[in-house]
XYZ file of C-alpha atoms in Angstrom:
561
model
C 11.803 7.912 -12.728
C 14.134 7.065 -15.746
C 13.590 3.399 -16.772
C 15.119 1.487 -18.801
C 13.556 -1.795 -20.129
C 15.203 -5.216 -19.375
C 15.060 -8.201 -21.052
C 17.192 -11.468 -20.076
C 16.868 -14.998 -21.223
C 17.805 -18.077 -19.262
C 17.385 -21.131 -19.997
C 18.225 -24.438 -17.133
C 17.939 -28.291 -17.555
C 15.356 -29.924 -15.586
C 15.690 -32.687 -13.042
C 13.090 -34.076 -10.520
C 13.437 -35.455 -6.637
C 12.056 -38.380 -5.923
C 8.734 -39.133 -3.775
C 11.318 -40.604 -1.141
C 12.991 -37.170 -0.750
C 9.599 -35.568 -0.440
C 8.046 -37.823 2.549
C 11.315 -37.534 4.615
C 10.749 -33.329 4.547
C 7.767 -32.102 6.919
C 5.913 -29.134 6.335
C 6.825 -25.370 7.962
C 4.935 -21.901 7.602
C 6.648 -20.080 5.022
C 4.376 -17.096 5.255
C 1.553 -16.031 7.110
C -0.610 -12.544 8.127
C -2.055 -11.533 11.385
C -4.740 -9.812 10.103
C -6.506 -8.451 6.643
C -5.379 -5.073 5.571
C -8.299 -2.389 6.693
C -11.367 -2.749 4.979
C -11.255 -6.072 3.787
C -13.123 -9.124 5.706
C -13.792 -13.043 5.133
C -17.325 -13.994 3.689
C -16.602 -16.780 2.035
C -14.528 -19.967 1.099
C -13.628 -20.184 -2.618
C -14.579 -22.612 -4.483
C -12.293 -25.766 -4.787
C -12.746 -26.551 -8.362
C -11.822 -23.028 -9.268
C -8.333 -22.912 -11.256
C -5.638 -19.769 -9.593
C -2.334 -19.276 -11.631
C -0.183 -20.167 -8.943
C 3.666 -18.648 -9.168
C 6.646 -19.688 -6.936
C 9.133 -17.156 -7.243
C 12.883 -18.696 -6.822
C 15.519 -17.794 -4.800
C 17.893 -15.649 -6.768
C 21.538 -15.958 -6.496
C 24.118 -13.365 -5.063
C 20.877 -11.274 -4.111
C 22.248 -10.801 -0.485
C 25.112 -9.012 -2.475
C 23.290 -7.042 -4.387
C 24.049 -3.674 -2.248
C 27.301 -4.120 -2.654
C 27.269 -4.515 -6.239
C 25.240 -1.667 -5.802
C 27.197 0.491 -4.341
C 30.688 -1.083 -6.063
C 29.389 1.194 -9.067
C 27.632 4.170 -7.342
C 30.123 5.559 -4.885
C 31.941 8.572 -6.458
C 34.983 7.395 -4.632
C 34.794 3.626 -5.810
C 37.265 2.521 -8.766
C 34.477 1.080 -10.451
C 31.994 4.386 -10.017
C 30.087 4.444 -13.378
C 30.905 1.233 -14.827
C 26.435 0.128 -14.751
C 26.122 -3.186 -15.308
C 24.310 -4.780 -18.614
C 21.236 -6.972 -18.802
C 23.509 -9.729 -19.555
C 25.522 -9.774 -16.691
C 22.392 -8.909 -14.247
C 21.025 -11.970 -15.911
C 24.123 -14.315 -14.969
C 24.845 -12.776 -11.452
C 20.928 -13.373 -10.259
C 19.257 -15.771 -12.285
C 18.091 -18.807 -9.542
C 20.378 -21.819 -10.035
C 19.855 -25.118 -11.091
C 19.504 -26.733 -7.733
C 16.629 -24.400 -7.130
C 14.527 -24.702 -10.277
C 14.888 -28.822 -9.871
C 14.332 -28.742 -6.289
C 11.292 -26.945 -6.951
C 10.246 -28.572 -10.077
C 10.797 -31.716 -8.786
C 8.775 -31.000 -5.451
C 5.944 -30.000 -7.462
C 5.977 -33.185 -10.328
C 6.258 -35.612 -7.310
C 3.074 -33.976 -5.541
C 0.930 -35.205 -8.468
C 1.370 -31.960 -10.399
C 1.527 -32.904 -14.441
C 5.205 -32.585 -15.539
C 3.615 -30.846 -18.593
C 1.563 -28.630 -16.499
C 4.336 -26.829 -14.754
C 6.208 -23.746 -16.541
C 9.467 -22.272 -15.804
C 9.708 -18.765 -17.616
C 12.101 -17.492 -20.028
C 13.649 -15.396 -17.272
C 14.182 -18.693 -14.938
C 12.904 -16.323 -12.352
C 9.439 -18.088 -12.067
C 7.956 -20.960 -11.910
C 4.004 -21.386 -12.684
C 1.575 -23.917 -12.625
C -2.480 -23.489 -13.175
C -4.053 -25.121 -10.409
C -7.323 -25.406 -8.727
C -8.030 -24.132 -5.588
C -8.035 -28.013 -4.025
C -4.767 -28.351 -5.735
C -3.114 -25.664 -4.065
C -4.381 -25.833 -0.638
C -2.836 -29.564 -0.760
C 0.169 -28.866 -1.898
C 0.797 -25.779 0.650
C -1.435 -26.957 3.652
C -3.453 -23.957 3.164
C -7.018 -22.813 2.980
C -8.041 -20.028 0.230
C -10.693 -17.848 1.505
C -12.617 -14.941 -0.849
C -12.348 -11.543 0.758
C -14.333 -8.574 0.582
C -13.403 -4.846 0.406
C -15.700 -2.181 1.757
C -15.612 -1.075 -2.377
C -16.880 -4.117 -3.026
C -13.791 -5.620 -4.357
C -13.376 -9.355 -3.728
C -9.739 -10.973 -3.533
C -8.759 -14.303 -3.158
C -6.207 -15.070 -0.327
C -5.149 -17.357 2.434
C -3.835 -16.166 6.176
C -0.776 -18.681 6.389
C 0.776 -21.495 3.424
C 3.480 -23.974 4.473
C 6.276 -25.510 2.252
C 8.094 -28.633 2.717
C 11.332 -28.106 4.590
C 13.491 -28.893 1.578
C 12.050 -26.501 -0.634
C 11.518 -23.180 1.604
C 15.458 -22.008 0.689
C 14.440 -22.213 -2.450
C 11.335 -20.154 -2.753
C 11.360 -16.297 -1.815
C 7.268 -16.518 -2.215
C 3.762 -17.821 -3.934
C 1.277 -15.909 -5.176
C -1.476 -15.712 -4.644
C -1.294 -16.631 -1.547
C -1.129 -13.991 2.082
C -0.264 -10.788 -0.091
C -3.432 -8.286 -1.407
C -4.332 -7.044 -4.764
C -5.232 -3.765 -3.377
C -6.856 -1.799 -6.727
C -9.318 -0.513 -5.536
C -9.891 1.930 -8.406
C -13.863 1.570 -8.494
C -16.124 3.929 -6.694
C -17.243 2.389 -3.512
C -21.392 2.052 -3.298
C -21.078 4.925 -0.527
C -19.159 7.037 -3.818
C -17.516 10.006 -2.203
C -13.752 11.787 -2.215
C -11.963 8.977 0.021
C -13.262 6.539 -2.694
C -11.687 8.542 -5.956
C -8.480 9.434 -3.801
C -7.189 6.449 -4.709
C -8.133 5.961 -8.219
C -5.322 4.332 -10.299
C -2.613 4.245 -7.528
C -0.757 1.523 -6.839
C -1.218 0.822 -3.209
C 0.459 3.522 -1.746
C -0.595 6.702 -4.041
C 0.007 10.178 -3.801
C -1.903 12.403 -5.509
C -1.397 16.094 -5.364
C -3.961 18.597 -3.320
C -5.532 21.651 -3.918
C -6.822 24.526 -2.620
C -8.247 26.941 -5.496
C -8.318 28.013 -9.027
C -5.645 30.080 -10.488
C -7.909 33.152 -12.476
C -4.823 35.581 -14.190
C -1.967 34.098 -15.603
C 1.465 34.189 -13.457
C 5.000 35.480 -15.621
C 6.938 37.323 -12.891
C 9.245 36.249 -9.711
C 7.708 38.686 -7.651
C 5.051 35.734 -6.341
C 6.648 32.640 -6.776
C 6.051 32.641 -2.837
C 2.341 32.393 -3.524
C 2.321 30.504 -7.241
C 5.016 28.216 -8.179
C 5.819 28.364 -12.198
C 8.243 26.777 -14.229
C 9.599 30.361 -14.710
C 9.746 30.223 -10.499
C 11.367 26.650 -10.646
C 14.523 27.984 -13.123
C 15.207 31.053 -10.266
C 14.936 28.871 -6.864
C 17.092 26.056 -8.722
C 19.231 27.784 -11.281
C 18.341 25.822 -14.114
C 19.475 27.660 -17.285
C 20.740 24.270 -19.352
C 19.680 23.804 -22.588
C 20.082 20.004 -23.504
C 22.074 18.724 -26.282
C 22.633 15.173 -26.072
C 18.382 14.390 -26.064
C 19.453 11.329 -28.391
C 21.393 9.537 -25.870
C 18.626 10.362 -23.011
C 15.757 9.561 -21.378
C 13.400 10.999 -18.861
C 10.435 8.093 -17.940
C 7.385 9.088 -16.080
C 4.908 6.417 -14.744
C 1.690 6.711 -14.595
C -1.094 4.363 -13.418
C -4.535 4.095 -15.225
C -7.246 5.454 -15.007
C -5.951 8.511 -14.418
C -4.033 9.917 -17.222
C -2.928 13.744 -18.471
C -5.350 15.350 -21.168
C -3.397 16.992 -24.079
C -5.921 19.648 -24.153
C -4.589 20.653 -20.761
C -0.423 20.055 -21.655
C -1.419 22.247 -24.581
C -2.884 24.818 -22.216
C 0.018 24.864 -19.811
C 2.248 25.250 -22.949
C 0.804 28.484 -24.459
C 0.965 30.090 -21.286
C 3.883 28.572 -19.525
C 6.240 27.232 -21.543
C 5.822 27.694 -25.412
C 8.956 25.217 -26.531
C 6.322 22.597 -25.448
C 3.688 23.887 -28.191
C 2.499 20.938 -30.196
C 4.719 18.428 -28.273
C 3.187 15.164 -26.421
C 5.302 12.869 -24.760
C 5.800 9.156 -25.826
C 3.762 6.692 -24.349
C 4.677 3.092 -23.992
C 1.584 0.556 -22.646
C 2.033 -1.540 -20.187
C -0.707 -4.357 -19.533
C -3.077 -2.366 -21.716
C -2.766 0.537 -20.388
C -3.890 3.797 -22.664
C -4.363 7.565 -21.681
C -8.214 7.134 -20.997
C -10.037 10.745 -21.925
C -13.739 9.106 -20.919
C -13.425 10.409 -16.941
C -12.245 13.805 -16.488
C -11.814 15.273 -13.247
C -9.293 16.013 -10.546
C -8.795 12.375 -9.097
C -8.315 11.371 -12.448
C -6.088 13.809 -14.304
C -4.504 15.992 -11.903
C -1.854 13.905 -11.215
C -0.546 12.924 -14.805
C -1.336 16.514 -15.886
C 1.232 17.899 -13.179
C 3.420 15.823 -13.668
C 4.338 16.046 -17.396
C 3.609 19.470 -17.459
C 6.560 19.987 -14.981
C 8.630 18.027 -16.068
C 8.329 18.819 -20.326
C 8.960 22.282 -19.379
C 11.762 21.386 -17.152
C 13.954 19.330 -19.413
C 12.115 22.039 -22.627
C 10.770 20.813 -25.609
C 14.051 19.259 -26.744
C 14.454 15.947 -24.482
C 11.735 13.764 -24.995
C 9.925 12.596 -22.151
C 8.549 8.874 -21.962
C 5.576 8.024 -20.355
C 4.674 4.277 -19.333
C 0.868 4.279 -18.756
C 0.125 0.813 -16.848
C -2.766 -1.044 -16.561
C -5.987 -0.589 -17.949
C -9.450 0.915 -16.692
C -10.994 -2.486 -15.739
C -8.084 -3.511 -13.356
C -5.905 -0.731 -12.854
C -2.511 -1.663 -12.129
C 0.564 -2.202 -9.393
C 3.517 -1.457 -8.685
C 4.191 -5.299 -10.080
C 2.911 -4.400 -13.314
C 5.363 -1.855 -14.020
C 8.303 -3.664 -12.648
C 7.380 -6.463 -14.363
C 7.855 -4.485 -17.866
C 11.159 -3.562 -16.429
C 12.556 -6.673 -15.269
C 11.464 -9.508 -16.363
C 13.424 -12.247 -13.560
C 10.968 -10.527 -10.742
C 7.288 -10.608 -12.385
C 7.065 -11.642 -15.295
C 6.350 -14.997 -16.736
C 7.067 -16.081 -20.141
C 9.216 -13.004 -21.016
C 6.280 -10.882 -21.087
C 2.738 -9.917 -19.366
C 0.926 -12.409 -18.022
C -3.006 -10.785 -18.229
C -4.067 -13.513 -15.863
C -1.574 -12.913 -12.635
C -0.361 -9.622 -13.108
C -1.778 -6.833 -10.495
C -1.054 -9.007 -7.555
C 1.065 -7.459 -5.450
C 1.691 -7.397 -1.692
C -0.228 -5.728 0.710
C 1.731 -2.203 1.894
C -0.302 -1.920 5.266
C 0.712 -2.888 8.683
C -0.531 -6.361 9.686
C -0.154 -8.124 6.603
C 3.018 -10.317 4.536
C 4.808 -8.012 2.563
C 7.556 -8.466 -0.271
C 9.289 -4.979 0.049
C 12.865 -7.055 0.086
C 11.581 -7.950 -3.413
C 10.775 -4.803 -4.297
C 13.869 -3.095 -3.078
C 16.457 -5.837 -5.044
C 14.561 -5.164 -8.128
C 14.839 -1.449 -8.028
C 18.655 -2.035 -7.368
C 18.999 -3.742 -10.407
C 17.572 -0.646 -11.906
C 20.494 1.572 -10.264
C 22.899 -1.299 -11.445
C 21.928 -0.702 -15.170
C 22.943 3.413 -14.123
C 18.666 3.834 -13.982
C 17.728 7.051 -11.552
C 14.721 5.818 -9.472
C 13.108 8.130 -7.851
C 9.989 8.315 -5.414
C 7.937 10.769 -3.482
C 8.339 10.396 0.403
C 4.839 11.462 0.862
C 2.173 14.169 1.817
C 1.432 13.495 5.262
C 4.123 13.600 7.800
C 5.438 10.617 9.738
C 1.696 9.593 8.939
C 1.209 7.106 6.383
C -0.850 7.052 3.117
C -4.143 8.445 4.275
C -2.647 10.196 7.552
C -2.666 6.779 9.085
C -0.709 5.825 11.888
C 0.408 3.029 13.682
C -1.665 1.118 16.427
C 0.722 -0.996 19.331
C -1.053 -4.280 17.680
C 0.583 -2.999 14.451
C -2.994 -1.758 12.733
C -3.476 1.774 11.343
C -6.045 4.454 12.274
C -5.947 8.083 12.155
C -5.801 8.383 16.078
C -2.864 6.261 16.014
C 0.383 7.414 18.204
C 3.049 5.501 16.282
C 5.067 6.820 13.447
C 4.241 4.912 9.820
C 7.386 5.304 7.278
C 5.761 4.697 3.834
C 6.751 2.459 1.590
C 8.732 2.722 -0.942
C 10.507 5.552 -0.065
C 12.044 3.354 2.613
C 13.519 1.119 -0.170
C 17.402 2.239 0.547
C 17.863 1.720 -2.971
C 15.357 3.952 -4.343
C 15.997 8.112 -4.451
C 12.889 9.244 -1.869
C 11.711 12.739 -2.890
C 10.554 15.678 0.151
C 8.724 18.487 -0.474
C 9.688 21.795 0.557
C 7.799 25.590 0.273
C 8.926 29.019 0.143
C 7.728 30.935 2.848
C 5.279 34.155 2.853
C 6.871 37.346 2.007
C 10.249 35.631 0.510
C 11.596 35.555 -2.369
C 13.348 32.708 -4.865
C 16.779 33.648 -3.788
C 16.146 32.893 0.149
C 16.128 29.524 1.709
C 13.297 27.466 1.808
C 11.520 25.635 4.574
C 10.326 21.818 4.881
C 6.460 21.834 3.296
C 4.077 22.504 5.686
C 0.974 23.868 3.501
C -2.000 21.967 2.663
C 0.979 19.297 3.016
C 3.227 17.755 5.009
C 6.563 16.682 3.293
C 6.692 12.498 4.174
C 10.110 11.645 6.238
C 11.422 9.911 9.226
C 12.602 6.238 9.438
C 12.048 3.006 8.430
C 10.200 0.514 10.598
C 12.023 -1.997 8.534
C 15.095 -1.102 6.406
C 18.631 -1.263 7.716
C 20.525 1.856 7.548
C 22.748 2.109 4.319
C 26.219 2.980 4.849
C 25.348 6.206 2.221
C 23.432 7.807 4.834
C 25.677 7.024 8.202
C 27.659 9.692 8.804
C 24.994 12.292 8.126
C 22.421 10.657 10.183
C 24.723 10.001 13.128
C 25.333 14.290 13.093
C 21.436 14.311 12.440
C 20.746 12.626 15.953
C 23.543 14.230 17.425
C 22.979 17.877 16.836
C 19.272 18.004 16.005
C 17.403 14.889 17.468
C 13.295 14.701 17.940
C 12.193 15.277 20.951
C 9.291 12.792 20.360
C 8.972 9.526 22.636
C 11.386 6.854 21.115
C 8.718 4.592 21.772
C 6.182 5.711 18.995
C 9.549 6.070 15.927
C 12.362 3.917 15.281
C 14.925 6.016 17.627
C 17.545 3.427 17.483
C 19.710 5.233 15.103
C 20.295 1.525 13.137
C 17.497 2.292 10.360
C 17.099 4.013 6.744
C 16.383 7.761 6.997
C 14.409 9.468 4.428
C 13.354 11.302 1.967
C 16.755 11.924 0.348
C 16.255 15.210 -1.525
C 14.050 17.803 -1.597
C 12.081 20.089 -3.721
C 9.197 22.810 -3.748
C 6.178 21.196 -3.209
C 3.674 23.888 -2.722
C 1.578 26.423 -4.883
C 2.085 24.834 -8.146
C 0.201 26.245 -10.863
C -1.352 23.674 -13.414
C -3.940 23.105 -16.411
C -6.004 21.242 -15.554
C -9.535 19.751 -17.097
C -9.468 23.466 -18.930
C -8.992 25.909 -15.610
C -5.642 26.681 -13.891
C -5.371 24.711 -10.226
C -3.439 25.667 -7.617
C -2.021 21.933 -6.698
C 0.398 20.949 -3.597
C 2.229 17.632 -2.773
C 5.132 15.746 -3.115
C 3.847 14.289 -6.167
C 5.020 17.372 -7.316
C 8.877 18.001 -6.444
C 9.697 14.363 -7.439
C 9.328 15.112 -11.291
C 11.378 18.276 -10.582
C 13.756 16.093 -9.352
C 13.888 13.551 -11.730
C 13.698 16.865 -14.343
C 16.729 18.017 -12.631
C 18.674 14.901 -13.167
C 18.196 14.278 -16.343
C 19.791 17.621 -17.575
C 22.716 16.548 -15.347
C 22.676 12.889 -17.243
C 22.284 15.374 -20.285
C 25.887 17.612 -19.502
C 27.188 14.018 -18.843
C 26.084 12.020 -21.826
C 27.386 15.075 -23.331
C 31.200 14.698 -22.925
C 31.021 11.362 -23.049
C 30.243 10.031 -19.881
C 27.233 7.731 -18.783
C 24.543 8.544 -16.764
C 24.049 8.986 -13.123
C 22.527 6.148 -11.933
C 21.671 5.976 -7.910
C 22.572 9.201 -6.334
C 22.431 8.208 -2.754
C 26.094 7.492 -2.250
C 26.415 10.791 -3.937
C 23.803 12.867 -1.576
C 25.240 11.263 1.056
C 28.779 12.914 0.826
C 27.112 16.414 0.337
């Protein structure tokens, strides 16, 4: 990914409704969950005098538009192709309006909540207020109940929270509230692999594979079929660009603590795989505490950052600095919320700045619970608005989910599940979703390659819950004409009407890396998004170069290709 960070200020006069106005508007669900996300159970109700930092997140204007807008800039054939949008004028197109923040104010004020006591951020995105648990489940006509992960993680949450009639336009959602904090970056008591899998991802991680150690040290193309190099990268992609506008450019990798590259290892890679790197480290920027941690070394917890920036340094050479944004700390880990909310500060955060005491709640990404992936998609298109290149990998297991989960007819997940499960965010139309793809046996880097299907499965299929973009119509409609699955349409979404992904592709098996002092043999999507994004940025580079901006979202562009 290539962020860029945001900051807009907004400032709105206040205004309250009267208790009159309140009594006349009754009370409707505005969210609710059939179920807890796997793992976690009920054991207890929280206690009412404890205090929760309760935060209504307003109703943004134009935000049904935002495509458009989108798209206005993105589309090579569109006027205005190019001409990103600034912080400013993201700030005045979106920010919720007056009506809303009073509305909601005023709701609030008249249920007995101190005038004082309730907070609308510098981004006007946000409005908190510290209440106890009694507090909140009178004002919502809820109940908040402490849940308990298998880990041992406990979360508070309710199952369903009502708003009065008047205010639900105005409020897109409270947390906490149905959504999950699922961090669950501790060991479990039981310990094991499925346990450290997920350490320091975000919800729906991907984390590379592998399969051996790498003993001699690769430099020709004769094996790139067997042991992917950056040397094997250049030949399959023809990347021979030496940047030259590095001052005007930037090339962001995220990565989610506790696991974090060692510069033992980067250094390793470097002498023996690409020496421009010698001596070079990329630039960190902390988010929410977050610091490359060198206390647990192993593969769950380095593997991950180390292939990524060793791919992508080499790719974009020791010229173009690459930034990384380490988020969240070891205690807590950190979301996909966290990071945004260093991005953009009208979706998360709450004075201008990191809140230590809300942020990692995010929604649950599993089937069966309330989640805010419309949020998460607008926010990302903001990115693309500012000309940011988002990218994502589509996943490692199929039309499986995270896990090799599938869907359930009740909407649950298991691994003997028959239904199709489109991760998240990949689905996002307004992200770039990245596909793996593998050289074949006996080939070499000038023949075609295949769709991954070593040690990995490249992610792809469609979305259970995303419109299709007009980007992707016409190629989609010859997809399902000429080459349609011969699956069931009963267990995918067959109806032709949804987002397709991933996007593009890249190799995504045999990678050699450093890693923890040895060379690995890694595999996974995880690895041909920061080729991608590598890929892009010397194209922003040639750009940049002559004068031109940057990229921004591609899709419109992949889409006439």
């Amino acid at each position: 990914m290539c962020p860029s960070i945001l900051f807009s200020l907004v400032s709105f006069i206040f205004a309250t409704l009267s208790s009159a106005d309140l009594s006349l508007s009754p009370y409707r669900v505005h969210e609710s969950r059939t179920r807890a996300p796997a793992g976690w159970s009920i054991t207890r109700r929280q206690d009412a005098t404890s205090t929760i930092p309760l935060r209504f997140a307003l109703k943004q204007r134009n935000i049904e538009a935002i495509g458009t807008f989108l798209y206005d800039v993105s589309h090579p054939r569109s006027p205005n192709y190019g001409k990103h949008w600034t912080t400013g004028d993201i700030a005045r197109k979106f920010a919720p309006g007056d009506e809303t923040i009073d509305t909601v104010r005023g709701w609030l004020i008249a249920s007995g909540i101190g005038e004082d006591r309730v907070v609308l951020g510098n981004t006007g995105g946000w409005l908190r207020v510290d209440a106890t648990i009694e507090e909140a489940e009178q004002l919502m006509n809820t109940e908040y109940n402490v849940y308990t992960h298998t880990s041992g993680k406990e979360h508070v949450a309710c199952e369903v929270y009502h708003l009065p009639e008047h205010v639900q336009p105005h409020v897109d959602f409270v947390t906490p509230s149905v959504h999950f904090d699922a961090k669950l970056n501790r060991r479990s008591s039981s310990g094991g692999a499925a346990s450290l899998h997920r350490i320091g991802q975000p919800g729906v991680g991907i984390t590379p594979t592998t399969t051996d150690t790498v003993s001699e040290i690769i430099q020709d193309l004769e094996r790139c079929d067997e042991y992917i190099t950056p040397l094997c990268l250049r030949a399959l992609y023809g990347l021979s660009y030496n940047p030259v506008a590095t001052d005007k450019n930037s090339y962001g990798i995220v990565e989610y603590t506790p696991q974090a590259y060692l510069t033992s290892d980067l250094h390793l890679f470097a002498q023996n795989y690409s020496t421009d790197l010698i001596g070079k480290e990329p630039y960190v920027i902390s988010i929410d505490g977050g610091y490359v941690q060198i206390t647990n070394q192993s593969f769950s917890y380095n593997a991950e950052s180390d292939l990524d920036l060793q791919y992508s340094m080499s790719l974009v050479t020791g010229a173009q600095t690459v930034t990384l944004y380490q988020t969240g700390d070891v205690p807590e880990s950190a979301s996909f919320n966290n990071f945004l909310d260093a991005l953009d500060g009208s979706y998360c955060t709450f004075e201008g700045g990191d809140d230590p005491t809300a942020d990692g709640i995010y929604p649950d990404p599993l089937p069966g619970g309330y989640t805010v992936k419309p949020a998460y998609c607008t926010e990302y298109a903001k990115l693309g608005l500012m000309g940011v290149t988002v990218l994502f990998s589509s996943g490692d297991h199929g039309v499986a989910g995270q896990g090799s989960l599938c869907l359930n007819p009740d909407g649950s997940q298991s691994t003997d599940g028959k239904v199709f499960n489109p991760t998240f965010p990949g689905t996002c139309p307004y992200v770039t979703s990245i596909g793996g793809t593998m050289m074949q046996s006996n080939t070499t880097v000038y023949e075609p390659e295949v769709a991954c299907m070593r040690q990995i499965y490249s992610g792809g299929g469609f979305s259970n819950y995303f419109a299709m973009p007009d980007y992707q119509k016409d190629v989609v409609e010859l997809y399902l004409k000429d080459s349609r699955p011969y699956y069931p349409s009963d267990i995918w979404n067959s109806t032709g009407t949804s987002r397709g992904f991933p996007d593009i592709s890249a190799n995504a098996a045999n990678y050699v890396i450093a890693l923890n002092g040895q060379f690995h043999r890694v595999y996974g999507t995880s690895a041909s998004s920061p080729v991608c994004g590598a890929i892009l940025t010397m194209i922003n580079d040639a750009r940049l170069a002559i004068g031109k901006g940057p990229i921004g979202f591609i899709n419109p562009t992949v889409g006439l290709s």
